[in-house]
PDB file of C-alpha atoms in Angstrom:
ATOM      1  CA  MET O  24      -0.015  -0.257   0.093  1.00  0.00           C
ATOM      2  CA  THR O  25       1.374   3.449  -0.950  1.00  0.00           C
ATOM      3  CA  ASP O  26       2.003   5.551   1.754  1.00  0.00           C
ATOM      4  CA  TYR O  27       1.036   8.988  -0.017  1.00  0.00           C
ATOM      5  CA  GLY O  28       1.727  11.144   3.226  1.00  0.00           C
ATOM      6  CA  GLU O  29       5.095  10.240   2.975  1.00  0.00           C
ATOM      7  CA  GLU O  30       5.796  10.844  -0.580  1.00  0.00           C
ATOM      8  CA  GLN O  31       4.349  14.209   0.000  1.00  0.00           C
ATOM      9  CA  ARG O  32       6.407  15.085   2.988  1.00  0.00           C
ATOM     10  CA  ASN O  33       9.655  14.038   1.382  1.00  0.00           C
ATOM     11  CA  GLU O  34       8.817  16.013  -1.608  1.00  0.00           C
ATOM     12  CA  LEU O  35       8.096  19.179   0.285  1.00  0.00           C
ATOM     13  CA  GLU O  36      11.277  18.758   1.978  1.00  0.00           C
ATOM     14  CA  ALA O  37      13.057  18.756  -1.345  1.00  0.00           C
ATOM     15  CA  LEU O  38      11.231  21.721  -2.828  1.00  0.00           C
ATOM     16  CA  GLU O  39      12.076  23.814   0.026  1.00  0.00           C
ATOM     17  CA  SER O  40      15.841  23.059  -0.454  1.00  0.00           C
ATOM     18  CA  ILE O  41      15.165  23.437  -4.194  1.00  0.00           C
ATOM     19  CA  TYR O  42      13.572  27.004  -3.821  1.00  0.00           C
ATOM     20  CA  PRO O  43      14.697  28.716  -0.635  1.00  0.00           C
ATOM     21  CA  ASP O  44      13.639  31.619  -1.428  1.00  0.00           C
ATOM     22  CA  SER O  45      10.664  31.447  -3.359  1.00  0.00           C
ATOM     23  CA  PHE O  46       9.051  28.407  -1.872  1.00  0.00           C
ATOM     24  CA  THR O  47       6.418  29.235   0.801  1.00  0.00           C
ATOM     25  CA  VAL O  48       4.248  26.580   2.986  1.00  0.00           C
ATOM     26  CA  LEU O  49       0.612  27.842   3.289  1.00  0.00           C
ATOM     27  CA  SER O  50      -0.927  24.950   5.181  1.00  0.00           C
ATOM     28  CA  GLU O  51      -0.446  21.580   6.644  1.00  0.00           C
ATOM     29  CA  ASN O  52      -3.807  19.843   6.150  1.00  0.00           C
ATOM     30  CA  PRO O  53      -4.339  19.745   3.256  1.00  0.00           C
ATOM     31  CA  PRO O  54      -0.491  20.369   2.376  1.00  0.00           C
ATOM     32  CA  SER O  55      -0.535  23.615   0.157  1.00  0.00           C
ATOM     33  CA  PHE O  56       2.294  26.006  -0.695  1.00  0.00           C
ATOM     34  CA  THR O  57       3.426  28.732  -3.446  1.00  0.00           C
ATOM     35  CA  ILE O  58       6.350  28.773  -5.788  1.00  0.00           C
ATOM     36  CA  THR O  59       7.401  31.821  -7.400  1.00  0.00           C
ATOM     37  CA  VAL O  60       8.929  31.403 -10.704  1.00  0.00           C
ATOM     38  CA  THR O  61      10.888  34.053 -12.582  1.00  0.00           C
ATOM     39  CA  SER O  62      12.077  34.012 -16.029  1.00  0.00           C
ATOM     40  CA  GLU O  63      15.991  34.462 -17.051  1.00  0.00           C
ATOM     41  CA  ALA O  64      16.554  38.017 -18.245  1.00  0.00           C
ATOM     42  CA  GLY O  65      16.164  39.129 -21.737  1.00  0.00           C
ATOM     43  CA  GLU O  66      18.494  40.926 -23.996  1.00  0.00           C
ATOM     44  CA  ASN O  67      17.136  44.129 -22.360  1.00  0.00           C
ATOM     45  CA  ASP O  68      16.901  42.585 -18.764  1.00  0.00           C
ATOM     46  CA  GLU O  69      13.118  41.928 -19.157  1.00  0.00           C
ATOM     47  CA  SER O  70      11.629  39.171 -17.121  1.00  0.00           C
ATOM     48  CA  VAL O  71       8.523  37.781 -16.451  1.00  0.00           C
ATOM     49  CA  GLN O  72       7.316  36.165 -13.149  1.00  0.00           C
ATOM     50  CA  THR O  73       4.296  34.516 -11.813  1.00  0.00           C
ATOM     51  CA  THR O  74       3.504  32.755  -8.608  1.00  0.00           C
ATOM     52  CA  LEU O  75       2.147  29.253  -8.577  1.00  0.00           C
ATOM     53  CA  LYS O  76      -0.028  27.682  -5.700  1.00  0.00           C
ATOM     54  CA  PHE O  77      -0.271  23.698  -5.414  1.00  0.00           C
ATOM     55  CA  ILE O  78      -2.606  21.612  -2.878  1.00  0.00           C
ATOM     56  CA  TYR O  79      -1.970  17.921  -2.531  1.00  0.00           C
ATOM     57  CA  PRO O  80      -5.185  15.821  -2.866  1.00  0.00           C
ATOM     58  CA  GLY O  81      -5.317  12.598  -0.400  1.00  0.00           C
ATOM     59  CA  ASN O  82      -3.824  10.381  -2.843  1.00  0.00           C
ATOM     60  CA  TYR O  83      -1.145  12.313  -4.526  1.00  0.00           C
ATOM     61  CA  PRO O  84       0.837  11.416  -6.608  1.00  0.00           C
ATOM     62  CA  ASP O  85      -1.486   9.051  -8.240  1.00  0.00           C
ATOM     63  CA  GLU O  86      -3.882  12.060  -8.403  1.00  0.00           C
ATOM     64  CA  ALA O  87      -2.853  15.337 -10.131  1.00  0.00           C
ATOM     65  CA  PRO O  88      -2.214  18.245  -7.638  1.00  0.00           C
ATOM     66  CA  LEU O  89      -4.354  21.082  -8.111  1.00  0.00           C
ATOM     67  CA  TYR O  90      -2.734  24.198  -9.228  1.00  0.00           C
ATOM     68  CA  GLU O  91      -3.336  28.082  -9.905  1.00  0.00           C
ATOM     69  CA  LEU O  92      -1.701  31.160 -10.751  1.00  0.00           C
ATOM     70  CA  LEU O  93      -2.049  33.672  -8.033  1.00  0.00           C
ATOM     71  CA  SER O  94      -0.153  36.565  -9.374  1.00  0.00           C
ATOM     72  CA  GLN O  95       1.519  37.113 -12.817  1.00  0.00           C
ATOM     73  CA  GLU O  96       3.906  40.150 -13.780  1.00  0.00           C
ATOM     74  CA  SER O  97       4.428  41.126 -17.506  1.00  0.00           C
ATOM     75  CA  LEU O  98       2.331  38.445 -18.566  1.00  0.00           C
ATOM     76  CA  GLU O  99      -0.708  38.576 -21.215  1.00  0.00           C
ATOM     77  CA  ASP O 100      -3.886  37.037 -20.876  1.00  0.00           C
ATOM     78  CA  ARG O 101      -2.797  34.282 -23.354  1.00  0.00           C
ATOM     79  CA  ASP O 102       0.361  33.603 -21.665  1.00  0.00           C
ATOM     80  CA  VAL O 103      -1.724  32.898 -18.702  1.00  0.00           C
ATOM     81  CA  THR O 104      -3.885  30.379 -20.587  1.00  0.00           C
ATOM     82  CA  ASP O 105      -0.840  28.682 -22.190  1.00  0.00           C
ATOM     83  CA  ILE O 106       0.729  28.013 -18.840  1.00  0.00           C
ATOM     84  CA  LEU O 107      -2.177  26.425 -17.298  1.00  0.00           C
ATOM     85  CA  LYS O 108      -2.772  24.443 -20.412  1.00  0.00           C
ATOM     86  CA  LEU O 109       1.151  23.364 -19.834  1.00  0.00           C
ATOM     87  CA  LEU O 110       0.543  22.504 -16.445  1.00  0.00           C
ATOM     88  CA  GLN O 111      -2.558  20.237 -17.464  1.00  0.00           C
ATOM     89  CA  GLU O 112      -0.569  18.393 -20.064  1.00  0.00           C
ATOM     90  CA  GLN O 113       2.685  17.769 -17.551  1.00  0.00           C
ATOM     91  CA  ALA O 114       0.242  16.545 -14.759  1.00  0.00           C
ATOM     92  CA  GLU O 115      -1.264  13.953 -16.843  1.00  0.00           C
ATOM     93  CA  GLU O 116       2.025  12.891 -18.124  1.00  0.00           C
ATOM     94  CA  ASN O 117       3.410  12.444 -14.923  1.00  0.00           C
ATOM     95  CA  LEU O 118       0.541  10.630 -12.758  1.00  0.00           C
ATOM     96  CA  GLY O 119       1.995   8.165 -10.152  1.00  0.00           C
ATOM     97  CA  MET O 120       5.186  10.178  -9.609  1.00  0.00           C
ATOM     98  CA  VAL O 121       5.974  13.045  -7.644  1.00  0.00           C
ATOM     99  CA  MET O 122       5.968  16.022 -10.140  1.00  0.00           C
ATOM    100  CA  ILE O 123       5.843  19.309  -8.642  1.00  0.00           C
ATOM    101  CA  PHE O 124       9.672  20.150  -9.741  1.00  0.00           C
ATOM    102  CA  THR O 125       8.750  18.868 -13.186  1.00  0.00           C
ATOM    103  CA  LEU O 126       5.873  21.300 -13.580  1.00  0.00           C
ATOM    104  CA  VAL O 127       7.746  24.263 -11.892  1.00  0.00           C
ATOM    105  CA  SER O 128      10.552  23.503 -14.522  1.00  0.00           C
ATOM    106  CA  ALA O 129       8.116  23.418 -17.401  1.00  0.00           C
ATOM    107  CA  VAL O 130       6.769  26.839 -16.467  1.00  0.00           C
ATOM    108  CA  GLN O 131      10.172  28.155 -15.920  1.00  0.00           C
ATOM    109  CA  GLU O 132      11.116  27.005 -19.560  1.00  0.00           C
ATOM    110  CA  LYS O 133       7.722  28.749 -20.801  1.00  0.00           C
ATOM    111  CA  LEU O 134       8.282  32.077 -19.153  1.00  0.00           C
ATOM    112  CA  ASN O 135      11.928  32.238 -20.596  1.00  0.00           C
ATOM    113  CA  GLU O 136       9.841  31.322 -24.068  1.00  0.00           C
ATOM    114  CA  ILE O 137       7.565  34.294 -23.367  1.00  0.00           C
ATOM    115  CA  VAL O 138      10.332  36.703 -22.590  1.00  0.00           C
ATOM    116  CA  ASP O 139      12.001  35.857 -26.053  1.00  0.00           C
ATOM    117  CA  GLN O 140       8.448  36.527 -27.445  1.00  0.00           C
ATOM    118  CA  ILE O 141       8.263  39.725 -26.006  1.00  0.00           C
ATOM    119  CA  ASN O 142      11.457  40.756 -27.530  1.00  0.00           C
ATOM    120  CA  THR O 143      10.210  39.288 -30.871  1.00  0.00           C
ATOM    121  CA  ARG O 144       6.963  41.139 -30.603  1.00  0.00           C
ATOM    122  CA  ARG O 145       8.778  44.677 -29.767  1.00  0.00           C
ATOM    123  CA  GLU O 146      11.212  44.141 -32.740  1.00  0.00           C
ATOM    124  CA  GLU O 147       8.121  43.179 -34.726  1.00  0.00           C
ATOM    125  CA  GLU O 148       6.360  46.718 -33.448  1.00  0.00           C
ATOM    126  CA  LYS O 149       9.677  48.539 -34.253  1.00  0.00           C
ATOM    127  CA  LYS O 150       9.746  47.274 -37.874  1.00  0.00           C
ATOM    128  CA  GLN O 151       6.124  48.114 -38.226  1.00  0.00           C
ATOM    129  CA  LYS O 152       6.599  51.472 -36.792  1.00  0.00           C
ATOM    130  CA  GLU O 153       9.665  51.952 -39.072  1.00  0.00           C
ATOM    131  CA  LYS O 154       7.745  50.727 -42.192  1.00  0.00           C
ATOM    132  CA  GLU O 155       4.784  53.104 -41.449  1.00  0.00           C
ATOM    133  CA  ALA O 156       7.119  56.051 -41.013  1.00  0.00           C
ATOM    134  CA  GLU O 157       8.901  55.061 -44.469  1.00  0.00           C
ATOM    135  CA  GLU O 158       5.307  54.792 -46.093  1.00  0.00           C
ATOM    136  CA  ALA O 159       4.198  58.398 -44.743  1.00  0.00           C
ATOM    137  CA  GLU O 160       7.719  59.791 -45.947  1.00  0.00           C
ATOM    138  CA  LYS O 161       7.219  58.417 -49.491  1.00  0.00           C
ATOM    139  CA  GLN O 162       3.611  59.648 -49.351  1.00  0.00           C
ATOM    140  CA  THR O 163       4.684  62.879 -48.364  1.00  0.00           C
ATOM    141  CA  PHE O 164       7.484  63.398 -51.159  1.00  0.00           C
ATOM    142  CA  HIS O 165       5.871  61.341 -54.073  1.00  0.00           C
ATOM    143  CA  GLY O 166       2.235  61.999 -53.331  1.00  0.00           C
ATOM    144  CA  THR O 167      -0.455  59.431 -54.402  1.00  0.00           C
ATOM    145  CA  PRO O 168       0.250  56.985 -57.121  1.00  0.00           C
ATOM    146  CA  VAL O 169      -1.706  57.703 -60.352  1.00  0.00           C
ATOM    147  CA  THR O 170      -4.341  55.024 -61.177  1.00  0.00           C
ATOM    148  CA  ILE O 171      -6.815  55.549 -63.949  1.00  0.00           C
ATOM    149  CA  GLU O 172      -9.525  56.120 -61.851  1.00  0.00           C
ATOM    150  CA  ASN O 173      -7.963  59.100 -59.632  1.00  0.00           C
ATOM    151  CA  PHE O 174      -6.821  60.632 -62.915  1.00  0.00           C
ATOM    152  CA  LEU O 175      -9.976  60.656 -64.547  1.00  0.00           C
ATOM    153  CA  THR O 176     -11.442  62.578 -61.263  1.00  0.00           C
ATOM    154  CA  TRP O 177      -8.557  65.171 -61.465  1.00  0.00           C
ATOM    155  CA  LYS O 178      -8.991  65.754 -64.974  1.00  0.00           C
ATOM    156  CA  ALA O 179     -13.059  66.141 -64.951  1.00  0.00           C
ATOM    157  CA  LYS O 180     -11.892  68.756 -61.852  1.00  0.00           C
ATOM    158  CA  PHE O 181      -9.266  70.446 -63.855  1.00  0.00           C
ATOM    159  CA  ASP O 182     -11.479  71.030 -66.886  1.00  0.00           C
ATOM    160  CA  THR O 183     -14.363  72.318 -64.854  1.00  0.00           C
ATOM    161  CA  GLU O 184     -11.883  75.023 -63.025  1.00  0.00           C
ATOM    162  CA  LEU O 185     -10.423  75.938 -66.386  1.00  0.00           C
ATOM    163  CA  LEU O 186     -13.653  76.325 -68.081  1.00  0.00           C
ATOM    164  CA  GLU O 187     -14.606  78.611 -65.053  1.00  0.00           C
ATOM    165  CA  ILE O 188     -11.503  80.679 -65.458  1.00  0.00           C
ATOM    166  CA  LYS O 189     -12.162  80.919 -69.206  1.00  0.00           C
ATOM    167  CA  ARG O 190     -15.844  82.218 -68.778  1.00  0.00           C
ATOM    168  CA  LYS O 191     -14.555  84.527 -66.197  1.00  0.00           C
ATOM    169  CA  LYS O 192     -12.000  86.050 -68.655  1.00  0.00           C
ATOM    170  CA  MET O 193     -14.335  86.456 -71.175  1.00  0.00           C
ATOM    171  CA  LYS O 194     -17.067  88.180 -69.047  1.00  0.00           C
ATOM    172  CA  GLU O 195     -14.214  90.697 -67.861  1.00  0.00           C
ATOM    173  CA  GLU O 196     -13.320  91.415 -71.376  1.00  0.00           C
ATOM    174  CA  GLU O 197     -16.639  91.866 -72.427  1.00  0.00           C
ATOM    175  CA  GLN O 198     -17.454  94.041 -69.842  1.00  0.00           C
ATOM    176  CA  SER O 199     -14.185  96.015 -70.241  1.00  0.00           C
ATOM    177  CA  GLY O 200     -15.258  96.434 -73.892  1.00  0.00           C
ATOM    178  CA  LYS O 201     -18.477  98.078 -72.924  1.00  0.00           C
ATOM    179  CA  ASN O 202     -16.805 100.364 -70.639  1.00  0.00           C
ATOM    180  CA  LYS O 203     -14.313 101.685 -73.249  1.00  0.00           C
ATOM    181  CA  LEU O 204     -14.801 105.038 -74.312  1.00  0.00           C
ATOM    182  CA  THR O 205     -14.468 106.541 -77.927  1.00  0.00           C
ATOM    183  CA  GLY O 206     -12.365 109.734 -78.334  1.00  0.00           C
ATOM    184  CA  LYS O 207     -15.820 111.627 -78.925  1.00  0.00           C
ATOM    185  CA  GLN O 208     -16.903 110.482 -75.606  1.00  0.00           C
ATOM    186  CA  LEU O 209     -13.573 111.502 -73.960  1.00  0.00           C
ATOM    187  CA  PHE O 210     -13.922 115.179 -75.367  1.00  0.00           C
ATOM    188  CA  GLU O 211     -17.693 115.074 -74.173  1.00  0.00           C
ATOM    189  CA  ARG O 212     -16.949 113.935 -70.626  1.00  0.00           C
ATOM    190  CA  ASP O 213     -13.585 116.226 -70.136  1.00  0.00           C
ATOM    191  CA  HIS O 214     -13.874 119.603 -71.591  1.00  0.00           C
ATOM    192  CA  ASN O 215     -10.281 120.413 -70.606  1.00  0.00           C
ATOM    193  CA  LEU O 216      -9.118 118.106 -73.424  1.00  0.00           C
ATOM    194  CA  ASP O 217     -10.173 120.861 -76.279  1.00  0.00           C
ATOM    195  CA  THR O 218      -8.009 123.440 -74.651  1.00  0.00           C
ATOM    196  CA  SER O 219      -5.242 121.315 -73.394  1.00  0.00           C
ATOM    197  CA  ASP O 220      -2.727 122.456 -76.357  1.00  0.00           C
ATOM    198  CA  ILE O 221      -3.662 125.956 -75.972  1.00  0.00           C
ATOM    199  CA  GLN O 222      -2.929 125.720 -72.154  1.00  0.00           C
ATOM    200  CA  PHE O 223       0.337 124.075 -72.913  1.00  0.00           C
ATOM    201  CA  LEU O 224       1.463 127.036 -75.270  1.00  0.00           C
ATOM    202  CA  GLU O 225       0.139 129.638 -72.525  1.00  0.00           C
ATOM    203  CA  ASP O 226       2.089 127.994 -69.835  1.00  0.00           C
ATOM    204  CA  ALA O 227       5.268 127.926 -71.960  1.00  0.00           C
ATOM    205  CA  GLY O 228       4.926 131.821 -72.397  1.00  0.00           C
ATOM    206  CA  ASN O 229       8.270 133.322 -74.046  1.00  0.00           C
ATOM    207  CA  SER O 230       9.954 130.084 -73.947  1.00  0.00           C
ATOM    208  CA  VAL O 231       8.151 129.051 -77.396  1.00  0.00           C
ATOM    209  CA  GLU O 232       9.736 130.927 -80.158  1.00  0.00           C
ATOM    210  CA  VAL O 233       8.098 131.020 -83.514  1.00  0.00           C
ATOM    211  CA  ASP O 234      10.384 131.650 -86.605  1.00  0.00           C
ATOM    212  CA  GLU O 235       8.519 134.443 -88.655  1.00  0.00           C
ATOM    213  CA  SER O 236      10.962 134.050 -91.729  1.00  0.00           C
ATOM    214  CA  LEU O 237       9.229 130.819 -92.544  1.00  0.00           C
ATOM    215  CA  PHE O 238       6.036 132.743 -93.301  1.00  0.00           C
ATOM    216  CA  GLN O 239       5.421 135.295 -96.326  1.00  0.00           C
ATOM    217  CA  GLU O 240       3.116 138.142 -97.151  1.00  0.00           C
ATOM    218  CA  MET O 241       0.842 136.981 -99.693  1.00  0.00           C
ATOM    219  CA  ASP O 242       1.905 139.912-102.041  1.00  0.00           C
ATOM    220  CA  ASP O 243       5.310 138.726-101.671  1.00  0.00           C
ATOM    221  CA  LEU O 244       4.516 135.335-103.327  1.00  0.00           C
ATOM    222  CA  GLU O 245       5.100 135.149-106.883  1.00  0.00           C
ATOM    223  CA  LEU O 246       1.886 133.647-108.398  1.00  0.00           C
ATOM    224  CA  GLU O 247       1.584 133.194-112.120  1.00  0.00           C
ATOM    225  CA  ASP O 248      -1.675 133.703-113.764  1.00  0.00           C
ATOM    226  CA  GLU O 249      -3.272 130.792-115.560  1.00  0.00           C
ATOM    227  CA  GLU O 250      -3.205 132.998-118.934  1.00  0.00           C
ATOM    228  CA  ASP O 251       0.349 133.714-118.754  1.00  0.00           C
ATOM    229  CA  ASP O 252       0.914 129.815-118.598  1.00  0.00           C
ATOM    230  CA  PRO O 253       1.676 128.699-122.364  1.00  0.00           C
ATOM    231  CA  ASP O 254       0.182 125.465-121.768  1.00  0.00           C
ATOM    232  CA  TYR O 255      -3.054 126.893-120.576  1.00  0.00           C
ATOM    233  CA  ASN O 256      -6.014 125.952-122.862  1.00  0.00           C
ATOM    234  CA  PRO O 257      -9.596 126.709-121.875  1.00  0.00           C
ATOM    235  CA  VAL O 258     -10.779 124.183-124.084  1.00  0.00           C
ATOM    236  CA  HIS O 259      -9.152 121.388-122.102  1.00  0.00           C
ATOM    237  CA  LEU O 260     -10.915 122.842-119.123  1.00  0.00           C
ATOM    238  CA  ASP O 261     -14.448 122.762-120.612  1.00  0.00           C
ATOM    239  CA  SER O 262     -14.019 119.400-121.846  1.00  0.00           C
ATOM    240  CA  ASP O 263     -13.333 118.139-118.356  1.00  0.00           C
TER     241      ASP O 263
END
């Protein structure tokens, strides 16, 4: 007959010596205790930690111990789920043997994997952010890639704007033509224009000199009479 109590006491003593700083007895009947498990430090000194609580049933180790996670540090919900699943698998595989050390060792390895996954996640997040920043920079310098759809949209908008500009220009030219005054209208509106030349001469005063030699008296002009002209023929005039 198996002495379950003896096996349980022997295992408790071994666990206390293996985990002196993280092993804590909670009660003796039923035997229950906690073991705090911490992962190895990652590349950037990251670590994850959890505290496992175990309770021996009466016929342990032929029956699996009860277990739960009392606390977890830097663990996500999916990590907790994975750890509980791992404990269940290990307990089923080791029925009939004392197994707490095996269970704790499996959790230790899992925590180490989680730390590596955290580093991988951070690297992926970093690469994703760098990629997004690069895409944003390309978008800034290169703009939106041209496709048939967005080109046709732009072309329709451009043609509409160009047509509106032409209409405005034609309207302005038409309006400008209506408002343009003729020379007659300018004189009728501004009576100073018809005296501007005279005013200019008056303002000039004595500074305007007239060369009288350029003019002659009518008497001094030598004008020939038509009758004195040897080629004069009144017949020709009448015939014209």
